[in-house]
């Protein structure tokens, strides 16, 4: 082998980059996030259901929130009619956060896990919660 | 044929993942075994290729110079284009690796007035190349969010700049579109320029189709079909902590994306893509341009047996004299 030192250095740098996820996770335990739904308001609901189905909300909630923002702020429409014909008032703080008052235990659980930082709270006031 | 075969191969990969996951429920094979095998082949394969290159001797400096070599003190040397010290070489390699200096020199010949051949600068290939490589790098680095918990410091910074337009939710990332446009340009270039088309092989088209497939499935998942990102991270974290799990509810599109990426990784060391390592071992770029400053002796030169004229004359002097051939020594 020619230029052994330089070749070896190059290979070490390559392996350090390529295997980063593997050695970075040694000894770390990460559990799948379980967003909590046990807020006082949700517990008092007769039918424990969000504005749309759970599957829809899981996949499309960001899209829905974006559409809500556009319709409330840009078009002034404050009423949302869901797929079952039920009406809801379009408001993040008064509708969504009324039930899901536990941002730290609900929103942040998955968002932190997937390293998502939504910019909801650059305009809206973040709910004040007791530190758990 | 050269285009059709790789295209069919990529379509076959899609079908393979579709049949395997939705038809045969081979989630463990496509989600765990194939990705592990691919990463293993990738790392070992690249090391193997680099070691193989390192075994090839380069006895002379065979730099292709594009500037004035170090000469008399009053002649100005072009240190980056014709390096004479290691520092200069590092500078030239940095320009090659980070800025694709050689590609920037790309020329294009054209017939003007149907009789005159004119050469001009052609930067489109360089532009598409650099856009492609850098956006691919950023896309790759962004994926670290699926493989690390907590995520490294640079991730959020990267996403802030990449999604700086704040279009839609999930936030639109510029690099995805730049990557797909650039790789499409690189593909169309091979089709539309006759000379390039002539020299293009299946091995050129296959990675292009594969990367087009990767970018397309990736963007489909992010913006349109909405894959369960928490499930994806669970799978990824399981893989990197050697504790594989198969979360439920991951769509076929995710497994197609994963199979594409696995194929790319496994194919990498045996294809032209390995120029990732090869660029560092380009002898015309990483050697000193000191062919006049130093005498380079071939290290495996064996002592050549020579028979000089003096010895020849010594052997045949008498015969030469008899034939009246003039001799140097009487």
CSV table of C-alpha atoms in Angstrom, one decimal:
chain,number,residue,atom,x,y,z
A,1,UNK,CA,0.0,0.0,0.0
A,2,UNK,CA,1.3,3.4,-0.9
A,3,UNK,CA,0.8,6.6,1.2
A,4,UNK,CA,-0.5,4.3,4.0
A,5,UNK,CA,-0.9,7.0,6.6
A,6,UNK,CA,-3.0,9.3,4.4
A,7,UNK,CA,-5.2,6.4,3.2
A,8,UNK,CA,-5.8,5.2,6.7
A,9,UNK,CA,-6.7,8.7,7.8
A,10,UNK,CA,-9.2,9.0,5.0
A,11,UNK,CA,-10.7,5.6,5.8
A,12,UNK,CA,-11.1,6.6,9.5
A,13,UNK,CA,-12.8,9.9,8.6
A,14,UNK,CA,-15.1,8.0,6.2
A,15,UNK,CA,-16.1,5.4,8.8
A,16,UNK,CA,-16.6,8.1,11.4
A,17,UNK,CA,-19.1,9.8,9.1
A,18,UNK,CA,-20.8,6.7,7.8
A,19,UNK,CA,-21.2,4.9,11.2
A,20,UNK,CA,-22.2,8.1,13.1
A,21,UNK,CA,-25.8,7.0,13.8
A,22,UNK,CA,-24.5,3.6,15.1
A,23,UNK,CA,-22.0,4.8,17.7
A,24,UNK,CA,-24.0,7.9,18.5
A,25,UNK,CA,-26.8,5.7,19.9
A,26,UNK,CA,-24.7,3.4,22.0
A,27,UNK,CA,-26.0,3.3,25.5
A,28,UNK,CA,-28.9,5.6,24.7
A,29,UNK,CA,-32.5,4.5,25.2
A,30,UNK,CA,-35.2,6.2,23.3
A,31,UNK,CA,-38.8,5.2,23.8
A,32,UNK,CA,-41.6,5.8,21.3
A,33,UNK,CA,-43.5,8.9,22.4
A,34,UNK,CA,-47.0,8.4,23.8
A,35,UNK,CA,-49.0,11.6,23.6
A,36,UNK,CA,-51.4,11.9,26.6
A,37,UNK,CA,-55.1,12.6,26.1
A,38,UNK,CA,-56.2,12.7,29.8
A,39,UNK,CA,-56.9,16.4,30.2
A,40,UNK,CA,-59.9,17.4,32.4
A,41,UNK,CA,-61.8,18.7,29.3
A,42,UNK,CA,-61.3,15.5,27.3
A,43,UNK,CA,-62.4,13.4,30.3
A,44,UNK,CA,-65.7,15.2,30.5
A,45,UNK,CA,-66.5,14.8,26.8
A,46,UNK,CA,-69.3,12.4,26.1
A,47,UNK,CA,-67.8,11.3,22.8
A,48,UNK,CA,-64.0,11.5,22.9
A,49,UNK,CA,-63.4,12.6,19.4
A,50,UNK,CA,-61.4,15.3,17.7
A,51,UNK,CA,-62.7,17.5,14.9
A,52,UNK,CA,-61.8,14.7,12.4
A,53,UNK,CA,-60.9,11.0,12.8
A,54,UNK,CA,-57.8,10.0,14.7
A,55,UNK,CA,-56.1,8.7,11.5
A,56,UNK,CA,-56.8,11.9,9.6
A,57,UNK,CA,-55.6,14.1,12.5
A,58,UNK,CA,-52.4,12.1,12.9
A,59,UNK,CA,-51.5,12.5,9.2
A,60,UNK,CA,-53.0,15.8,8.3
A,61,UNK,CA,-53.2,17.9,11.5
A,62,UNK,CA,-50.5,20.2,10.2
A,63,UNK,CA,-52.3,20.7,6.9
A,64,UNK,CA,-55.6,21.3,8.8
A,65,UNK,CA,-54.0,23.9,11.0
A,66,UNK,CA,-52.5,25.6,8.0
A,67,UNK,CA,-55.9,25.7,6.3
A,68,UNK,CA,-57.5,27.0,9.5
A,69,UNK,CA,-55.0,29.8,9.7
A,70,UNK,CA,-55.7,30.8,6.1
A,71,UNK,CA,-59.4,30.7,6.5
A,72,UNK,CA,-59.5,32.5,9.9
A,73,UNK,CA,-56.8,35.1,9.4
A,74,UNK,CA,-56.9,35.7,5.7
A,75,UNK,CA,-60.5,35.1,4.8
A,76,UNK,CA,-62.2,35.8,8.1
A,77,UNK,CA,-64.1,32.5,8.1
A,78,UNK,CA,-64.3,31.2,11.7
A,79,UNK,CA,-66.5,28.2,11.2
A,80,UNK,CA,-65.1,24.7,10.2
A,81,UNK,CA,-67.5,22.0,9.0
A,82,UNK,CA,-66.0,18.6,9.4
A,83,UNK,CA,-66.6,15.4,7.3
A,84,UNK,CA,-69.6,14.5,9.4
A,85,UNK,CA,-71.2,18.0,9.0
A,86,UNK,CA,-70.4,19.1,12.6
A,87,UNK,CA,-69.4,22.7,13.1
A,88,UNK,CA,-66.4,23.9,15.0
A,89,UNK,CA,-65.1,27.3,15.8
A,90,UNK,CA,-61.7,27.8,14.0
A,91,UNK,CA,-59.3,28.8,16.8
A,92,UNK,CA,-56.0,27.2,17.8
A,93,UNK,CA,-56.1,28.6,21.3
A,94,UNK,CA,-59.8,28.2,22.0
A,95,UNK,CA,-60.8,25.1,20.2
A,96,UNK,CA,-57.6,22.9,19.8
A,97,UNK,CA,-55.9,23.9,23.0
A,98,UNK,CA,-59.2,23.9,25.0
A,99,UNK,CA,-59.2,20.1,24.9
A,100,UNK,CA,-55.5,19.5,24.4
A,101,UNK,CA,-54.5,21.8,27.2
A,102,UNK,CA,-51.4,19.7,27.9
A,103,UNK,CA,-49.0,20.9,25.1
A,104,UNK,CA,-46.0,19.5,26.8
A,105,UNK,CA,-47.5,16.0,27.1
A,106,UNK,CA,-49.4,16.1,23.8
A,107,UNK,CA,-47.9,18.3,21.0
A,108,UNK,CA,-44.3,18.3,22.2
A,109,UNK,CA,-44.1,14.5,22.7
A,110,UNK,CA,-44.1,13.6,19.0
A,111,UNK,CA,-42.7,16.9,17.8
A,112,UNK,CA,-39.6,16.6,20.0
A,113,UNK,CA,-39.1,13.0,19.0
A,114,UNK,CA,-39.3,13.7,15.3
A,115,UNK,CA,-37.3,17.0,15.8
A,116,UNK,CA,-40.2,19.1,14.4
A,117,UNK,CA,-40.4,22.7,15.4
A,118,UNK,CA,-43.6,24.1,14.2
A,119,UNK,CA,-43.8,27.9,14.2
A,120,UNK,CA,-47.3,28.1,15.8
A,121,UNK,CA,-46.0,29.8,18.8
A,122,UNK,CA,-44.2,32.6,17.1
A,123,UNK,CA,-47.7,34.3,16.8
A,124,UNK,CA,-49.8,32.4,19.3
A,125,UNK,CA,-49.3,32.6,23.0
A,126,UNK,CA,-47.9,29.4,24.3
A,127,UNK,CA,-50.1,27.9,27.0
A,128,UNK,CA,-48.8,28.2,30.6
A,129,UNK,CA,-48.4,24.9,32.2
A,130,UNK,CA,-47.2,23.6,35.4
A,131,UNK,CA,-43.8,22.0,35.1
A,132,UNK,CA,-44.2,18.3,35.3
B,1,UNK,CA,-31.6,-0.4,-24.5
B,2,UNK,CA,-29.0,1.4,-22.4
B,3,UNK,CA,-31.8,3.6,-21.0
B,4,UNK,CA,-34.5,0.9,-21.0
B,5,UNK,CA,-32.7,-1.7,-18.9
B,6,UNK,CA,-31.9,0.6,-15.9
B,7,UNK,CA,-35.4,2.0,-16.1
B,8,UNK,CA,-37.0,-1.4,-16.0
B,9,UNK,CA,-34.6,-2.3,-13.1
B,10,UNK,CA,-35.9,0.7,-11.1
B,11,UNK,CA,-39.5,-0.1,-11.8
B,12,UNK,CA,-38.8,-3.7,-10.7
B,13,UNK,CA,-37.5,-2.4,-7.4
B,14,UNK,CA,-40.8,-0.5,-6.9
B,15,UNK,CA,-42.8,-3.7,-7.7
B,16,UNK,CA,-40.5,-5.8,-5.5
B,17,UNK,CA,-41.2,-3.6,-2.5
B,18,UNK,CA,-44.9,-3.3,-3.3
B,19,UNK,CA,-45.4,-7.1,-3.6
B,20,UNK,CA,-43.1,-7.9,-0.7
B,21,UNK,CA,-44.7,-5.5,1.7
B,22,UNK,CA,-48.4,-5.3,0.8
B,23,UNK,CA,-48.6,-8.8,-0.7
B,24,UNK,CA,-46.2,-10.9,1.2
B,25,UNK,CA,-45.8,-9.0,4.4
B,26,UNK,CA,-42.1,-9.3,4.3
B,27,UNK,CA,-41.7,-6.2,6.4
B,28,UNK,CA,-38.7,-7.6,8.3
B,29,UNK,CA,-36.8,-8.4,5.1
B,30,UNK,CA,-37.4,-4.9,3.6
B,31,UNK,CA,-37.3,-2.9,6.8
B,32,UNK,CA,-34.4,-4.6,8.6
B,33,UNK,CA,-32.3,-7.2,6.7
B,34,UNK,CA,-31.9,-5.4,3.4
B,35,UNK,CA,-31.0,-2.0,5.0
B,36,UNK,CA,-28.4,-3.7,7.3
B,37,UNK,CA,-26.9,-5.6,4.4
B,38,UNK,CA,-26.8,-2.5,2.3
B,39,UNK,CA,-25.0,-0.4,4.9
B,40,UNK,CA,-22.6,-3.2,5.6
B,41,UNK,CA,-21.8,-3.6,1.9
B,42,UNK,CA,-21.5,0.2,1.6
B,43,UNK,CA,-18.9,0.7,4.3
B,44,UNK,CA,-16.9,-2.5,3.6
B,45,UNK,CA,-17.1,-1.9,-0.1
B,46,UNK,CA,-15.9,1.6,0.0
B,47,UNK,CA,-12.9,0.7,2.2
B,48,UNK,CA,-12.1,-2.2,-0.1
B,49,UNK,CA,-12.1,0.1,-3.2
B,50,UNK,CA,-9.9,2.7,-1.5
B,51,UNK,CA,-7.4,0.0,-0.3
B,52,UNK,CA,-7.4,-1.4,-3.9
B,53,UNK,CA,-6.6,2.0,-5.3
B,54,UNK,CA,-3.9,2.6,-2.7
B,55,UNK,CA,-2.1,-0.5,-3.9
B,56,UNK,CA,-1.6,1.1,-7.3
B,57,UNK,CA,1.8,2.7,-7.4
B,58,UNK,CA,2.1,6.2,-8.8
B,59,UNK,CA,5.8,6.6,-9.3
B,60,UNK,CA,5.8,9.9,-11.2
B,61,UNK,CA,3.9,13.1,-10.6
B,62,UNK,CA,1.4,13.1,-13.5
B,63,UNK,CA,-0.3,16.3,-12.6
B,64,UNK,CA,-2.2,18.1,-15.4
B,65,UNK,CA,-1.2,21.6,-14.8
B,66,UNK,CA,-3.3,24.7,-15.6
B,67,UNK,CA,-0.8,27.3,-14.5
B,68,UNK,CA,2.9,28.4,-14.3
B,69,UNK,CA,5.1,25.8,-12.6
B,70,UNK,CA,7.6,27.0,-10.0
B,71,UNK,CA,10.5,28.2,-11.9
B,72,UNK,CA,13.0,31.1,-11.7
B,73,UNK,CA,12.3,33.5,-8.8
B,74,UNK,CA,11.2,36.3,-11.1
B,75,UNK,CA,8.5,34.2,-12.8
B,76,UNK,CA,5.3,34.2,-10.9
B,77,UNK,CA,4.1,30.8,-10.0
B,78,UNK,CA,0.4,29.8,-10.0
B,79,UNK,CA,0.4,28.1,-6.6
B,80,UNK,CA,-3.1,26.7,-6.7
B,81,UNK,CA,-3.1,25.4,-10.3
B,82,UNK,CA,0.5,24.1,-10.2
B,83,UNK,CA,1.3,23.4,-6.5
B,84,UNK,CA,4.8,22.9,-5.3
B,85,UNK,CA,4.1,22.3,-1.6
B,86,UNK,CA,1.6,20.2,0.4
B,87,UNK,CA,-0.3,23.3,1.4
B,88,UNK,CA,-0.9,24.3,-2.2
B,89,UNK,CA,-2.0,20.7,-2.9
B,90,UNK,CA,-4.5,20.9,-0.1
B,91,UNK,CA,-5.8,24.2,-1.6
B,92,UNK,CA,-6.2,22.6,-5.0
B,93,UNK,CA,-7.9,19.5,-3.6
B,94,UNK,CA,-10.3,21.7,-1.6
B,95,UNK,CA,-11.2,23.5,-4.7
B,96,UNK,CA,-11.8,20.2,-6.5
B,97,UNK,CA,-13.7,18.5,-3.7
B,98,UNK,CA,-15.8,21.5,-2.6
B,99,UNK,CA,-16.2,23.6,-5.8
B,100,UNK,CA,-15.6,21.0,-8.6
B,101,UNK,CA,-12.9,23.1,-10.1
B,102,UNK,CA,-12.2,20.7,-13.0
B,103,UNK,CA,-15.8,20.7,-14.0
B,104,UNK,CA,-15.8,24.5,-14.0
B,105,UNK,CA,-13.3,24.4,-16.8
B,106,UNK,CA,-15.8,22.5,-19.0
B,107,UNK,CA,-15.7,23.7,-22.6
B,108,UNK,CA,-18.2,23.1,-25.4
B,109,UNK,CA,-17.3,23.0,-29.1
B,110,UNK,CA,-19.7,24.4,-31.6
B,111,UNK,CA,-19.7,24.9,-35.4
B,112,UNK,CA,-20.2,28.6,-36.2
B,113,UNK,CA,-21.2,29.6,-39.7
B,114,UNK,CA,-21.1,25.9,-40.6
B,115,UNK,CA,-17.3,25.9,-41.1
B,116,UNK,CA,-15.7,27.4,-38.1
B,117,UNK,CA,-15.2,25.4,-34.9
B,118,UNK,CA,-15.5,27.6,-31.8
B,119,UNK,CA,-14.9,26.6,-28.2
B,120,UNK,CA,-16.7,28.4,-25.4
B,121,UNK,CA,-17.2,28.1,-21.7
B,122,UNK,CA,-20.1,25.8,-20.7
B,123,UNK,CA,-21.0,26.1,-17.0
B,124,UNK,CA,-24.4,24.3,-17.1
B,125,UNK,CA,-22.9,20.9,-16.2
B,126,UNK,CA,-21.0,22.4,-13.3
B,127,UNK,CA,-24.0,24.3,-12.1
B,128,UNK,CA,-26.3,21.3,-12.1
B,129,UNK,CA,-23.5,19.1,-10.7
B,130,UNK,CA,-22.9,21.4,-7.7
B,131,UNK,CA,-26.6,22.0,-7.1
B,132,UNK,CA,-27.2,18.3,-7.2
B,133,UNK,CA,-24.3,17.3,-4.9
B,134,UNK,CA,-24.9,20.0,-2.3
B,135,UNK,CA,-28.6,19.5,-2.1
B,136,UNK,CA,-28.1,15.8,-1.8
B,137,UNK,CA,-25.7,16.4,1.0
B,138,UNK,CA,-28.2,18.6,2.9
B,139,UNK,CA,-31.0,16.1,2.3
B,140,UNK,CA,-28.8,13.4,3.7
B,141,UNK,CA,-27.8,15.5,6.7
B,142,UNK,CA,-31.5,16.3,7.3
B,143,UNK,CA,-32.2,12.6,7.7
B,144,UNK,CA,-30.1,12.5,10.8
B,145,UNK,CA,-33.2,13.6,12.7
B,146,UNK,CA,-34.5,10.0,12.2
B,147,UNK,CA,-31.2,8.5,13.4
B,148,UNK,CA,-30.3,10.5,16.5
B,149,UNK,CA,-32.2,11.3,19.7
B,150,UNK,CA,-31.6,14.0,20.7
B,151,UNK,CA,-30.8,15.5,17.3
B,152,UNK,CA,-27.5,17.1,16.7
B,153,UNK,CA,-27.2,20.9,17.0
B,154,UNK,CA,-26.8,21.6,13.3
B,155,UNK,CA,-30.1,20.0,12.3
B,156,UNK,CA,-32.4,22.8,13.4
B,157,UNK,CA,-30.2,25.4,11.8
B,158,UNK,CA,-30.1,23.4,8.5
B,159,UNK,CA,-33.9,23.1,8.5
B,160,UNK,CA,-34.4,26.7,9.3
B,161,UNK,CA,-32.4,27.8,6.2
B,162,UNK,CA,-33.8,25.0,4.0
B,163,UNK,CA,-37.4,25.8,4.9
B,164,UNK,CA,-36.8,29.5,5.1
B,165,UNK,CA,-39.6,30.2,2.6
B,166,UNK,CA,-42.1,28.9,5.2
B,167,UNK,CA,-44.4,27.6,2.5
B,168,UNK,CA,-47.1,25.1,3.7
B,169,UNK,CA,-47.0,22.6,6.4
B,170,UNK,CA,-44.9,20.4,6.7
B,171,UNK,CA,-42.6,23.2,5.8
B,172,UNK,CA,-41.4,23.2,2.2
B,173,UNK,CA,-37.7,22.3,1.9
B,174,UNK,CA,-35.9,23.9,-1.1
B,175,UNK,CA,-33.2,21.3,-1.3
B,176,UNK,CA,-35.7,18.5,-2.3
B,177,UNK,CA,-36.8,20.4,-5.4
B,178,UNK,CA,-33.3,21.5,-6.3
B,179,UNK,CA,-32.1,17.9,-6.0
B,180,UNK,CA,-34.9,16.6,-8.2
B,181,UNK,CA,-34.4,19.4,-10.8
B,182,UNK,CA,-30.7,19.0,-10.9
B,183,UNK,CA,-30.8,15.3,-11.3
B,184,UNK,CA,-33.4,15.6,-14.0
B,185,UNK,CA,-31.2,18.0,-15.8
B,186,UNK,CA,-28.3,15.6,-15.6
B,187,UNK,CA,-30.5,12.9,-17.0
B,188,UNK,CA,-31.9,15.1,-19.9
B,189,UNK,CA,-28.4,16.2,-20.7
B,190,UNK,CA,-27.5,12.6,-21.5
B,191,UNK,CA,-30.5,12.2,-23.8
B,192,UNK,CA,-30.3,15.5,-25.6
B,193,UNK,CA,-26.6,16.0,-26.3
B,194,UNK,CA,-25.7,13.5,-29.0
B,195,UNK,CA,-22.1,13.1,-28.0
B,196,UNK,CA,-23.0,12.5,-24.4
B,197,UNK,CA,-25.8,10.1,-25.3
B,198,UNK,CA,-23.3,8.1,-27.4
B,199,UNK,CA,-21.0,7.6,-24.4
B,200,UNK,CA,-23.7,7.0,-21.8
B,201,UNK,CA,-24.1,3.5,-20.5
B,202,UNK,CA,-26.6,1.7,-18.3
B,203,UNK,CA,-24.2,2.3,-15.4
B,204,UNK,CA,-24.8,6.1,-16.0
B,205,UNK,CA,-28.6,5.9,-16.2
B,206,UNK,CA,-29.2,3.5,-13.4
B,207,UNK,CA,-28.0,5.8,-10.5
B,208,UNK,CA,-29.8,8.7,-12.1
B,209,UNK,CA,-33.1,6.8,-12.2
B,210,UNK,CA,-32.5,5.6,-8.7
B,211,UNK,CA,-31.9,9.1,-7.3
B,212,UNK,CA,-34.9,10.4,-9.2
B,213,UNK,CA,-36.9,7.7,-7.5
B,214,UNK,CA,-35.5,8.4,-4.1
B,215,UNK,CA,-36.2,12.1,-4.4
B,216,UNK,CA,-39.7,11.5,-5.8
B,217,UNK,CA,-40.7,9.0,-3.1
B,218,UNK,CA,-39.2,11.2,-0.4
B,219,UNK,CA,-41.1,14.3,-1.4
B,220,UNK,CA,-44.3,12.2,-1.9
B,221,UNK,CA,-44.0,11.0,1.7
B,222,UNK,CA,-43.4,14.4,3.1
B,223,UNK,CA,-45.9,16.5,1.2
B,224,UNK,CA,-48.6,14.3,-0.2
B,225,UNK,CA,-49.0,10.8,1.2
B,226,UNK,CA,-48.0,11.7,4.8
B,227,UNK,CA,-46.1,8.8,6.2
B,228,UNK,CA,-46.2,8.3,10.0
B,229,UNK,CA,-42.9,10.0,10.9
B,230,UNK,CA,-42.9,8.7,14.5
B,231,UNK,CA,-43.1,5.2,13.1
B,232,UNK,CA,-40.3,5.8,10.7
B,233,UNK,CA,-38.1,7.1,13.5
B,234,UNK,CA,-39.0,4.2,15.6
B,235,UNK,CA,-37.8,1.9,12.8
B,236,UNK,CA,-34.6,3.9,12.2
B,237,UNK,CA,-33.7,4.1,15.9
B,238,UNK,CA,-34.3,0.4,16.2
B,239,UNK,CA,-31.9,-0.2,13.3
B,240,UNK,CA,-29.1,2.0,14.6
B,241,UNK,CA,-29.3,0.7,18.2
B,242,UNK,CA,-29.3,-2.9,16.9
B,243,UNK,CA,-32.7,-3.5,18.4
B,244,UNK,CA,-34.8,-3.7,15.3
B,245,UNK,CA,-38.6,-3.2,15.5
B,246,UNK,CA,-41.2,-3.0,12.7
B,247,UNK,CA,-43.8,-0.4,13.6
B,248,UNK,CA,-47.3,-0.9,12.2
B,249,UNK,CA,-48.9,1.5,9.8
B,250,UNK,CA,-45.9,2.4,7.6
B,251,UNK,CA,-47.1,2.7,4.0
B,252,UNK,CA,-45.7,0.9,1.0
B,253,UNK,CA,-44.3,4.2,-0.2
B,254,UNK,CA,-41.9,4.2,2.7
B,255,UNK,CA,-40.7,0.7,1.9
B,256,UNK,CA,-40.1,1.7,-1.7
B,257,UNK,CA,-38.1,4.7,-0.6
B,258,UNK,CA,-36.1,2.4,1.8
B,259,UNK,CA,-35.4,-0.2,-0.9
B,260,UNK,CA,-34.3,2.5,-3.3
B,261,UNK,CA,-31.9,3.9,-0.7
B,262,UNK,CA,-30.6,0.5,0.3
B,263,UNK,CA,-30.0,-0.3,-3.4
B,264,UNK,CA,-28.1,2.9,-3.8
B,265,UNK,CA,-25.9,2.2,-0.8
B,266,UNK,CA,-25.2,-1.4,-1.8
B,267,UNK,CA,-24.6,-0.4,-5.4
B,268,UNK,CA,-22.3,2.5,-4.4
B,269,UNK,CA,-18.9,0.8,-4.0
B,270,UNK,CA,-19.2,-1.1,-7.3
B,271,UNK,CA,-20.4,1.8,-9.5
B,272,UNK,CA,-19.2,5.2,-10.7
B,273,UNK,CA,-20.7,6.7,-7.6
B,274,UNK,CA,-17.6,5.7,-5.7
B,275,UNK,CA,-16.0,8.8,-7.2
B,276,UNK,CA,-16.9,10.1,-3.7
B,277,UNK,CA,-13.8,8.4,-2.4
B,278,UNK,CA,-12.0,8.5,-5.8
B,279,UNK,CA,-11.9,12.2,-6.0
B,280,UNK,CA,-9.4,12.3,-3.2
B,281,UNK,CA,-7.2,9.8,-5.0
B,282,UNK,CA,-7.0,11.6,-8.4
B,283,UNK,CA,-3.3,11.6,-9.2
B,284,UNK,CA,-3.6,14.5,-11.5
B,285,UNK,CA,-5.0,16.6,-8.7
B,286,UNK,CA,-3.3,15.4,-5.5
B,287,UNK,CA,0.3,15.2,-6.7
B,288,UNK,CA,2.9,18.0,-6.6
B,289,UNK,CA,3.7,19.6,-9.9
B,290,UNK,CA,7.5,19.4,-9.3
B,291,UNK,CA,8.6,17.3,-12.2
B,292,UNK,CA,11.4,19.7,-13.0
B,293,UNK,CA,12.4,20.5,-9.5
B,294,UNK,CA,13.1,16.8,-8.5
B,295,UNK,CA,14.1,13.7,-10.4
B,296,UNK,CA,11.5,11.0,-9.9
B,297,UNK,CA,13.0,7.6,-10.1
B,298,UNK,CA,10.7,4.6,-10.8
B,299,UNK,CA,10.9,2.7,-7.5
B,300,UNK,CA,10.7,-0.7,-9.2
B,301,UNK,CA,13.4,0.0,-11.8
B,302,UNK,CA,15.6,-3.1,-11.9
B,303,UNK,CA,19.3,-2.6,-12.9
B,304,UNK,CA,19.3,-2.7,-16.7
B,305,UNK,CA,22.2,-4.7,-18.2
B,306,UNK,CA,23.9,-2.4,-20.7
B,307,UNK,CA,26.6,-3.0,-23.2
B,308,UNK,CA,28.3,0.3,-24.0
B,309,UNK,CA,30.1,1.2,-27.2
B,310,UNK,CA,33.5,1.1,-25.5
B,311,UNK,CA,32.8,-2.5,-24.4
B,312,UNK,CA,31.6,-3.4,-27.9
B,313,UNK,CA,34.8,-1.9,-29.3
B,314,UNK,CA,36.8,-3.8,-26.8
B,315,UNK,CA,35.2,-7.1,-27.9
B,316,UNK,CA,35.6,-6.6,-31.7
B,317,UNK,CA,38.6,-4.2,-32.0
B,318,UNK,CA,40.6,-6.7,-34.0
B,319,UNK,CA,37.9,-7.6,-36.4
B,320,UNK,CA,37.0,-4.0,-36.9
B,321,UNK,CA,40.6,-3.1,-37.7
B,322,UNK,CA,40.7,-5.9,-40.2
B,323,UNK,CA,37.6,-4.6,-41.9
B,324,UNK,CA,39.1,-1.1,-41.8
B,325,UNK,CA,36.3,0.3,-39.6
B,326,UNK,CA,37.6,3.3,-37.7
B,327,UNK,CA,38.1,2.7,-34.0
B,328,UNK,CA,38.2,5.2,-31.2
B,329,UNK,CA,41.0,3.5,-29.2
B,330,UNK,CA,44.0,2.0,-31.0
